[in-house]
């Protein structure tokens, strides 16, 4: 396996400079042809035009080669195939025995899959915060595609890397802006200002996000898993807490206890990530679950702050052991 590193900022600058140079050269060439024509063609420029066009075609091909390598490196980085270097460089790979061609770079680094994941992540966020929400046709198309790729680690990592963790945890939960207080007419009804996703769509988003987090997290080293757990639980509020529990409530069917019968258990996650998320949610202050009087969310007591996490633990004995293990407190005693 050969890895080729590049500086994405400088590579993009080079491509942009070539674009500008090509555009400027076309303008100068057009000006030369115009002046020659206005003077009734004193010079035969046919050979010049032929050479010029060939050079421009070659330049376009070189730009495409460079862009393909940049796209490949970005895709490999976003999908978790390669990691960013300490100096900000990113890399793509070419399998042993194959040449570093544009076709091989694009194919082996899954550029098209990452592009689709990037676009799907954008649409999911857009739909979740839109005023009216997506049409059934658009939503079903997105969810169908996401479910079809939810077990693909390249696609899953690209979705995760293109979705802010704080936004991800909020997607399955109705945004606060969706409500106003009961109208003054005395009907006691809540007026909806923002629809966003429907209840069914939010449930579907939670399930597919659970699978994507599961698939992606199982490719991570411990350091990345713990880092993502921290990002996922930073500045936690009630909506985020509900969203995480809903996402981690996703299930799979498996014979987890070896009795020959399959049980409905949590998805398989990275143990370090799941244990870190559980510990953070477990230690949230009780008032984070209190319900205000606007009817946005059901009243939830502190004990159910981690219902989804507890369900996830049913499919992750290793994480459950880490989480439930006796830990020493800072004072030296046992907690």
GROMACS .gro file of C-alpha atoms in nm:
model
  335
    1UNK     CA    1   0.000   0.000   0.000
    2UNK     CA    2   0.140   0.338  -0.102
    3UNK     CA    3   0.024   0.655   0.072
    4UNK     CA    4   0.064   0.991  -0.099
    5UNK     CA    5   0.044   1.299   0.125
    6UNK     CA    6  -0.041   1.652   0.017
    7UNK     CA    7  -0.114   1.989   0.167
    8UNK     CA    8  -0.483   2.051   0.085
    9UNK     CA    9  -0.456   2.429   0.119
   10UNK     CA   10  -0.156   2.460  -0.110
   11UNK     CA   11  -0.294   2.206  -0.356
   12UNK     CA   12  -0.619   2.398  -0.381
   13UNK     CA   13  -0.424   2.721  -0.429
   14UNK     CA   14  -0.228   2.563  -0.713
   15UNK     CA   15  -0.549   2.446  -0.884
   16UNK     CA   16  -0.710   2.788  -0.840
   17UNK     CA   17  -0.399   2.962  -0.978
   18UNK     CA   18  -0.404   2.734  -1.283
   19UNK     CA   19  -0.773   2.815  -1.333
   20UNK     CA   20  -0.698   3.185  -1.321
   21UNK     CA   21  -0.400   3.147  -1.554
   22UNK     CA   22  -0.608   2.951  -1.805
   23UNK     CA   23  -0.890   3.204  -1.797
   24UNK     CA   24  -0.647   3.492  -1.844
   25UNK     CA   25  -0.471   3.311  -2.130
   26UNK     CA   26  -0.802   3.253  -2.310
   27UNK     CA   27  -0.877   3.624  -2.283
   28UNK     CA   28  -0.536   3.720  -2.426
   29UNK     CA   29  -0.572   3.468  -2.708
   30UNK     CA   30  -0.915   3.605  -2.796
   31UNK     CA   31  -0.772   3.959  -2.796
   32UNK     CA   32  -0.491   3.857  -3.034
   33UNK     CA   33  -0.739   3.696  -3.274
   34UNK     CA   34  -0.963   4.002  -3.255
   35UNK     CA   35  -0.681   4.246  -3.335
   36UNK     CA   36  -0.561   4.029  -3.621
   37UNK     CA   37  -0.913   4.021  -3.765
   38UNK     CA   38  -0.962   4.398  -3.734
   39UNK     CA   39  -0.642   4.444  -3.936
   40UNK     CA   40  -0.779   4.211  -4.207
   41UNK     CA   41  -0.572   3.910  -4.094
   42UNK     CA   42  -0.217   4.023  -4.184
   43UNK     CA   43  -0.087   3.708  -4.011
   44UNK     CA   44  -0.201   3.351  -4.055
   45UNK     CA   45  -0.279   3.239  -3.701
   46UNK     CA   46  -0.415   2.892  -3.784
   47UNK     CA   47  -0.104   2.718  -3.652
   48UNK     CA   48  -0.105   2.940  -3.344
   49UNK     CA   49  -0.469   2.852  -3.269
   50UNK     CA   50  -0.397   2.481  -3.311
   51UNK     CA   51  -0.099   2.488  -3.075
   52UNK     CA   52  -0.288   2.704  -2.827
   53UNK     CA   53  -0.588   2.469  -2.813
   54UNK     CA   54  -0.362   2.168  -2.759
   55UNK     CA   55  -0.186   2.345  -2.471
   56UNK     CA   56  -0.519   2.439  -2.313
   57UNK     CA   57  -0.642   2.081  -2.340
   58UNK     CA   58  -0.322   1.960  -2.173
   59UNK     CA   59  -0.358   2.218  -1.897
   60UNK     CA   60  -0.718   2.112  -1.833
   61UNK     CA   61  -0.605   1.751  -1.810
   62UNK     CA   62  -0.335   1.842  -1.558
   63UNK     CA   63  -0.589   2.031  -1.348
   64UNK     CA   64  -0.818   1.728  -1.352
   65UNK     CA   65  -0.531   1.506  -1.237
   66UNK     CA   66  -0.452   1.740  -0.948
   67UNK     CA   67  -0.818   1.779  -0.852
   68UNK     CA   68  -0.865   1.402  -0.852
   69UNK     CA   69  -0.574   1.361  -0.606
   70UNK     CA   70  -0.711   1.636  -0.382
   71UNK     CA   71  -1.061   1.484  -0.392
   72UNK     CA   72  -0.916   1.141  -0.319
   73UNK     CA   73  -0.720   1.265  -0.019
   74UNK     CA   74  -1.022   1.452   0.117
   75UNK     CA   75  -1.242   1.146   0.070
   76UNK     CA   76  -0.991   0.914   0.237
   77UNK     CA   77  -0.959   1.157   0.528
   78UNK     CA   78  -1.335   1.208   0.574
   79UNK     CA   79  -1.409   0.837   0.552
   80UNK     CA   80  -1.145   0.741   0.807
   81UNK     CA   81  -0.927   0.550   0.562
   82UNK     CA   82  -0.638   0.788   0.632
   83UNK     CA   83  -0.583   1.043   0.908
   84UNK     CA   84  -0.464   1.403   0.898
   85UNK     CA   85  -0.094   1.458   0.963
   86UNK     CA   86   0.032   1.678   1.245
   87UNK     CA   87   0.121   1.947   0.991
   88UNK     CA   88  -0.226   1.948   0.834
   89UNK     CA   89  -0.142   1.721   0.543
   90UNK     CA   90  -0.389   1.461   0.422
   91UNK     CA   91  -0.325   1.155   0.209
   92UNK     CA   92  -0.478   0.906  -0.031
   93UNK     CA   93  -0.361   0.554  -0.103
   94UNK     CA   94  -0.287   0.333  -0.400
   95UNK     CA   95  -0.289  -0.049  -0.354
   96UNK     CA   96   0.033  -0.239  -0.412
   97UNK     CA   97   0.093  -0.328  -0.775
   98UNK     CA   98  -0.124  -0.046  -0.913
   99UNK     CA   99  -0.023   0.284  -1.066
  100UNK     CA  100  -0.106   0.626  -0.923
  101UNK     CA  101  -0.357   0.710  -1.193
  102UNK     CA  102  -0.659   0.936  -1.161
  103UNK     CA  103  -0.896   0.641  -1.204
  104UNK     CA  104  -0.725   0.432  -0.937
  105UNK     CA  105  -0.704   0.721  -0.691
  106UNK     CA  106  -1.074   0.806  -0.726
  107UNK     CA  107  -1.190   0.445  -0.715
  108UNK     CA  108  -0.984   0.310  -0.424
  109UNK     CA  109  -1.045   0.615  -0.204
  110UNK     CA  110  -1.422   0.596  -0.259
  111UNK     CA  111  -1.460   0.955  -0.378
  112UNK     CA  112  -1.813   0.912  -0.515
  113UNK     CA  113  -1.936   0.743  -0.196
  114UNK     CA  114  -1.795   1.025   0.017
  115UNK     CA  115  -1.945   1.290  -0.211
  116UNK     CA  116  -2.286   1.125  -0.172
  117UNK     CA  117  -2.246   1.102   0.205
  118UNK     CA  118  -2.144   1.467   0.222
  119UNK     CA  119  -2.456   1.566   0.028
  120UNK     CA  120  -2.680   1.338   0.235
  121UNK     CA  121  -2.546   1.489   0.558
  122UNK     CA  122  -2.625   1.835   0.423
  123UNK     CA  123  -2.979   1.734   0.327
  124UNK     CA  124  -3.046   1.567   0.661
  125UNK     CA  125  -2.951   1.881   0.850
  126UNK     CA  126  -3.146   2.102   0.608
  127UNK     CA  127  -3.461   1.891   0.638
  128UNK     CA  128  -3.439   1.873   1.017
  129UNK     CA  129  -3.438   2.252   1.061
  130UNK     CA  130  -3.661   2.348   0.768
  131UNK     CA  131  -3.983   2.532   0.841
  132UNK     CA  132  -4.218   2.294   0.665
  133UNK     CA  133  -4.007   1.983   0.651
  134UNK     CA  134  -3.929   1.771   0.344
  135UNK     CA  135  -4.190   1.610   0.123
  136UNK     CA  136  -4.247   1.239   0.175
  137UNK     CA  137  -4.083   1.170  -0.161
  138UNK     CA  138  -3.764   1.360  -0.076
  139UNK     CA  139  -3.743   1.223   0.274
  140UNK     CA  140  -3.805   0.863   0.170
  141UNK     CA  141  -3.540   0.892  -0.099
  142UNK     CA  142  -3.285   1.021   0.153
  143UNK     CA  143  -3.363   0.764   0.422
  144UNK     CA  144  -3.367   0.477   0.174
  145UNK     CA  145  -3.021   0.575   0.051
  146UNK     CA  146  -2.885   0.623   0.404
  147UNK     CA  147  -3.020   0.285   0.518
  148UNK     CA  148  -2.871   0.117   0.213
  149UNK     CA  149  -2.526   0.251   0.315
  150UNK     CA  150  -2.558   0.244   0.694
  151UNK     CA  151  -2.328  -0.058   0.722
  152UNK     CA  152  -2.066   0.092   0.490
  153UNK     CA  153  -1.786   0.229   0.709
  154UNK     CA  154  -1.671   0.472   0.437
  155UNK     CA  155  -2.017   0.624   0.404
  156UNK     CA  156  -2.083   0.619   0.780
  157UNK     CA  157  -1.758   0.795   0.868
  158UNK     CA  158  -1.818   1.056   0.598
  159UNK     CA  159  -2.167   1.127   0.738
  160UNK     CA  160  -2.030   1.157   1.092
  161UNK     CA  161  -1.740   1.378   0.985
  162UNK     CA  162  -1.975   1.610   0.797
  163UNK     CA  163  -2.230   1.646   1.078
  164UNK     CA  164  -2.158   1.853   1.388
  165UNK     CA  165  -2.205   1.621   1.690
  166UNK     CA  166  -2.429   1.875   1.865
  167UNK     CA  167  -2.646   1.902   1.554
  168UNK     CA  168  -2.654   1.524   1.512
  169UNK     CA  169  -2.796   1.464   1.860
  170UNK     CA  170  -3.070   1.723   1.800
  171UNK     CA  171  -3.199   1.587   1.469
  172UNK     CA  172  -3.442   1.326   1.614
  173UNK     CA  173  -3.597   1.578   1.857
  174UNK     CA  174  -3.843   1.852   1.768
  175UNK     CA  175  -3.670   2.192   1.785
  176UNK     CA  176  -3.787   2.436   2.055
  177UNK     CA  177  -3.883   2.685   1.784
  178UNK     CA  178  -4.160   2.449   1.682
  179UNK     CA  179  -4.385   2.580   1.958
  180UNK     CA  180  -4.530   2.891   2.109
  181UNK     CA  181  -4.731   2.920   2.426
  182UNK     CA  182  -5.102   2.836   2.416
  183UNK     CA  183  -5.286   3.110   2.229
  184UNK     CA  184  -5.457   3.385   2.428
  185UNK     CA  185  -5.795   3.283   2.291
  186UNK     CA  186  -5.828   3.031   2.566
  187UNK     CA  187  -5.842   2.719   2.346
  188UNK     CA  188  -5.539   2.572   2.517
  189UNK     CA  189  -5.395   2.460   2.182
  190UNK     CA  190  -5.033   2.500   2.082
  191UNK     CA  191  -4.962   2.684   1.760
  192UNK     CA  192  -4.688   2.524   1.553
  193UNK     CA  193  -4.448   2.768   1.391
  194UNK     CA  194  -4.195   2.518   1.264
  195UNK     CA  195  -4.279   2.164   1.161
  196UNK     CA  196  -3.932   2.034   1.072
  197UNK     CA  197  -3.944   1.655   1.055
  198UNK     CA  198  -4.262   1.467   1.132
  199UNK     CA  199  -4.274   1.222   1.424
  200UNK     CA  200  -4.225   0.932   1.183
  201UNK     CA  201  -3.933   1.104   1.012
  202UNK     CA  202  -3.765   1.183   1.344
  203UNK     CA  203  -3.797   0.818   1.448
  204UNK     CA  204  -3.645   0.708   1.118
  205UNK     CA  205  -3.362   0.959   1.151
  206UNK     CA  206  -3.281   0.833   1.502
  207UNK     CA  207  -3.263   0.473   1.384
  208UNK     CA  208  -3.042   0.539   1.084
  209UNK     CA  209  -2.815   0.772   1.284
  210UNK     CA  210  -2.775   0.502   1.546
  211UNK     CA  211  -2.662   0.257   1.279
  212UNK     CA  212  -2.422   0.511   1.124
  213UNK     CA  213  -2.263   0.595   1.461
  214UNK     CA  214  -2.234   0.222   1.529
  215UNK     CA  215  -2.070   0.145   1.195
  216UNK     CA  216  -1.831   0.440   1.208
  217UNK     CA  217  -1.733   0.403   1.574
  218UNK     CA  218  -1.628   0.041   1.526
  219UNK     CA  219  -1.351   0.160   1.294
  220UNK     CA  220  -1.207   0.411   1.544
  221UNK     CA  221  -0.906   0.381   1.772
  222UNK     CA  222  -0.970   0.449   2.139
  223UNK     CA  223  -0.840   0.807   2.119
  224UNK     CA  224  -1.085   0.904   1.847
  225UNK     CA  225  -1.371   0.721   2.018
  226UNK     CA  226  -1.320   0.913   2.341
  227UNK     CA  227  -1.281   1.241   2.155
  228UNK     CA  228  -1.610   1.189   1.971
  229UNK     CA  229  -1.787   1.095   2.295
  230UNK     CA  230  -1.670   1.424   2.444
  231UNK     CA  231  -1.789   1.620   2.140
  232UNK     CA  232  -2.122   1.437   2.141
  233UNK     CA  233  -2.193   1.530   2.503
  234UNK     CA  234  -2.048   1.881   2.524
  235UNK     CA  235  -2.277   2.160   2.653
  236UNK     CA  236  -2.555   1.908   2.703
  237UNK     CA  237  -2.910   2.037   2.732
  238UNK     CA  238  -3.243   1.858   2.763
  239UNK     CA  239  -3.300   1.833   2.390
  240UNK     CA  240  -2.953   1.688   2.333
  241UNK     CA  241  -3.002   1.438   2.615
  242UNK     CA  242  -3.330   1.321   2.464
  243UNK     CA  243  -3.177   1.302   2.119
  244UNK     CA  244  -2.883   1.089   2.227
  245UNK     CA  245  -3.106   0.849   2.414
  246UNK     CA  246  -3.329   0.818   2.110
  247UNK     CA  247  -3.033   0.754   1.879
  248UNK     CA  248  -2.882   0.494   2.113
  249UNK     CA  249  -3.220   0.319   2.137
  250UNK     CA  250  -3.164   0.169   1.791
  251UNK     CA  251  -3.168  -0.210   1.801
  252UNK     CA  252  -3.042  -0.527   1.639
  253UNK     CA  253  -3.149  -0.888   1.677
  254UNK     CA  254  -2.881  -1.110   1.825
  255UNK     CA  255  -2.834  -1.405   2.057
  256UNK     CA  256  -2.645  -1.199   2.311
  257UNK     CA  257  -2.666  -1.450   2.599
  258UNK     CA  258  -2.593  -1.768   2.402
  259UNK     CA  259  -2.923  -1.940   2.479
  260UNK     CA  260  -2.998  -2.010   2.115
  261UNK     CA  261  -3.266  -1.740   2.094
  262UNK     CA  262  -3.222  -1.395   1.947
  263UNK     CA  263  -3.296  -1.093   2.162
  264UNK     CA  264  -3.368  -0.731   2.071
  265UNK     CA  265  -3.051  -0.558   2.193
  266UNK     CA  266  -2.856  -0.241   2.131
  267UNK     CA  267  -2.636  -0.193   1.827
  268UNK     CA  268  -2.265  -0.273   1.851
  269UNK     CA  269  -2.069   0.044   1.927
  270UNK     CA  270  -1.710   0.124   2.009
  271UNK     CA  271  -1.687   0.030   2.379
  272UNK     CA  272  -1.478   0.332   2.480
  273UNK     CA  273  -1.714   0.576   2.311
  274UNK     CA  274  -2.030   0.422   2.453
  275UNK     CA  275  -1.891   0.400   2.806
  276UNK     CA  276  -1.774   0.763   2.792
  277UNK     CA  277  -2.114   0.885   2.668
  278UNK     CA  278  -2.292   0.683   2.938
  279UNK     CA  279  -2.070   0.821   3.213
  280UNK     CA  280  -2.131   1.179   3.098
  281UNK     CA  281  -2.509   1.140   3.075
  282UNK     CA  282  -2.519   0.956   3.406
  283UNK     CA  283  -2.358   1.254   3.577
  284UNK     CA  284  -2.585   1.521   3.430
  285UNK     CA  285  -2.759   1.743   3.687
  286UNK     CA  286  -3.114   1.635   3.763
  287UNK     CA  287  -3.266   1.963   3.649
  288UNK     CA  288  -3.159   1.903   3.290
  289UNK     CA  289  -3.457   1.669   3.253
  290UNK     CA  290  -3.713   1.903   3.401
  291UNK     CA  291  -3.992   2.004   3.170
  292UNK     CA  292  -4.094   2.365   3.119
  293UNK     CA  293  -4.459   2.453   3.093
  294UNK     CA  294  -4.473   2.489   2.716
  295UNK     CA  295  -4.563   2.130   2.634
  296UNK     CA  296  -4.257   2.069   2.421
  297UNK     CA  297  -4.139   1.749   2.582
  298UNK     CA  298  -4.283   1.494   2.823
  299UNK     CA  299  -4.175   1.522   3.185
  300UNK     CA  300  -3.873   1.299   3.242
  301UNK     CA  301  -3.724   1.215   3.578
  302UNK     CA  302  -3.350   1.196   3.636
  303UNK     CA  303  -3.352   0.818   3.649
  304UNK     CA  304  -3.459   0.795   3.284
  305UNK     CA  305  -3.190   1.030   3.154
  306UNK     CA  306  -2.999   0.728   3.026
  307UNK     CA  307  -3.275   0.492   2.910
  308UNK     CA  308  -3.140   0.479   2.553
  309UNK     CA  309  -2.783   0.434   2.674
  310UNK     CA  310  -2.892   0.149   2.899
  311UNK     CA  311  -3.056  -0.017   2.598
  312UNK     CA  312  -2.734   0.024   2.396
  313UNK     CA  313  -2.544  -0.150   2.676
  314UNK     CA  314  -2.753  -0.465   2.624
  315UNK     CA  315  -2.566  -0.521   2.299
  316UNK     CA  316  -2.225  -0.415   2.428
  317UNK     CA  317  -2.111  -0.622   2.726
  318UNK     CA  318  -1.760  -0.479   2.707
  319UNK     CA  319  -1.886  -0.121   2.734
  320UNK     CA  320  -2.128  -0.219   3.011
  321UNK     CA  321  -1.840  -0.371   3.210
  322UNK     CA  322  -1.634  -0.052   3.169
  323UNK     CA  323  -1.926   0.165   3.270
  324UNK     CA  324  -2.039  -0.037   3.569
  325UNK     CA  325  -1.692  -0.111   3.704
  326UNK     CA  326  -1.618   0.037   4.045
  327UNK     CA  327  -1.418   0.357   4.002
  328UNK     CA  328  -1.205   0.534   4.258
  329UNK     CA  329  -1.318   0.883   4.350
  330UNK     CA  330  -1.080   1.178   4.356
  331UNK     CA  331  -1.065   1.150   4.736
  332UNK     CA  332  -0.922   0.803   4.712
  333UNK     CA  333  -1.236   0.615   4.807
  334UNK     CA  334  -1.453   0.403   4.574
  335UNK     CA  335  -1.752   0.540   4.388
   0.00000   0.00000   0.00000
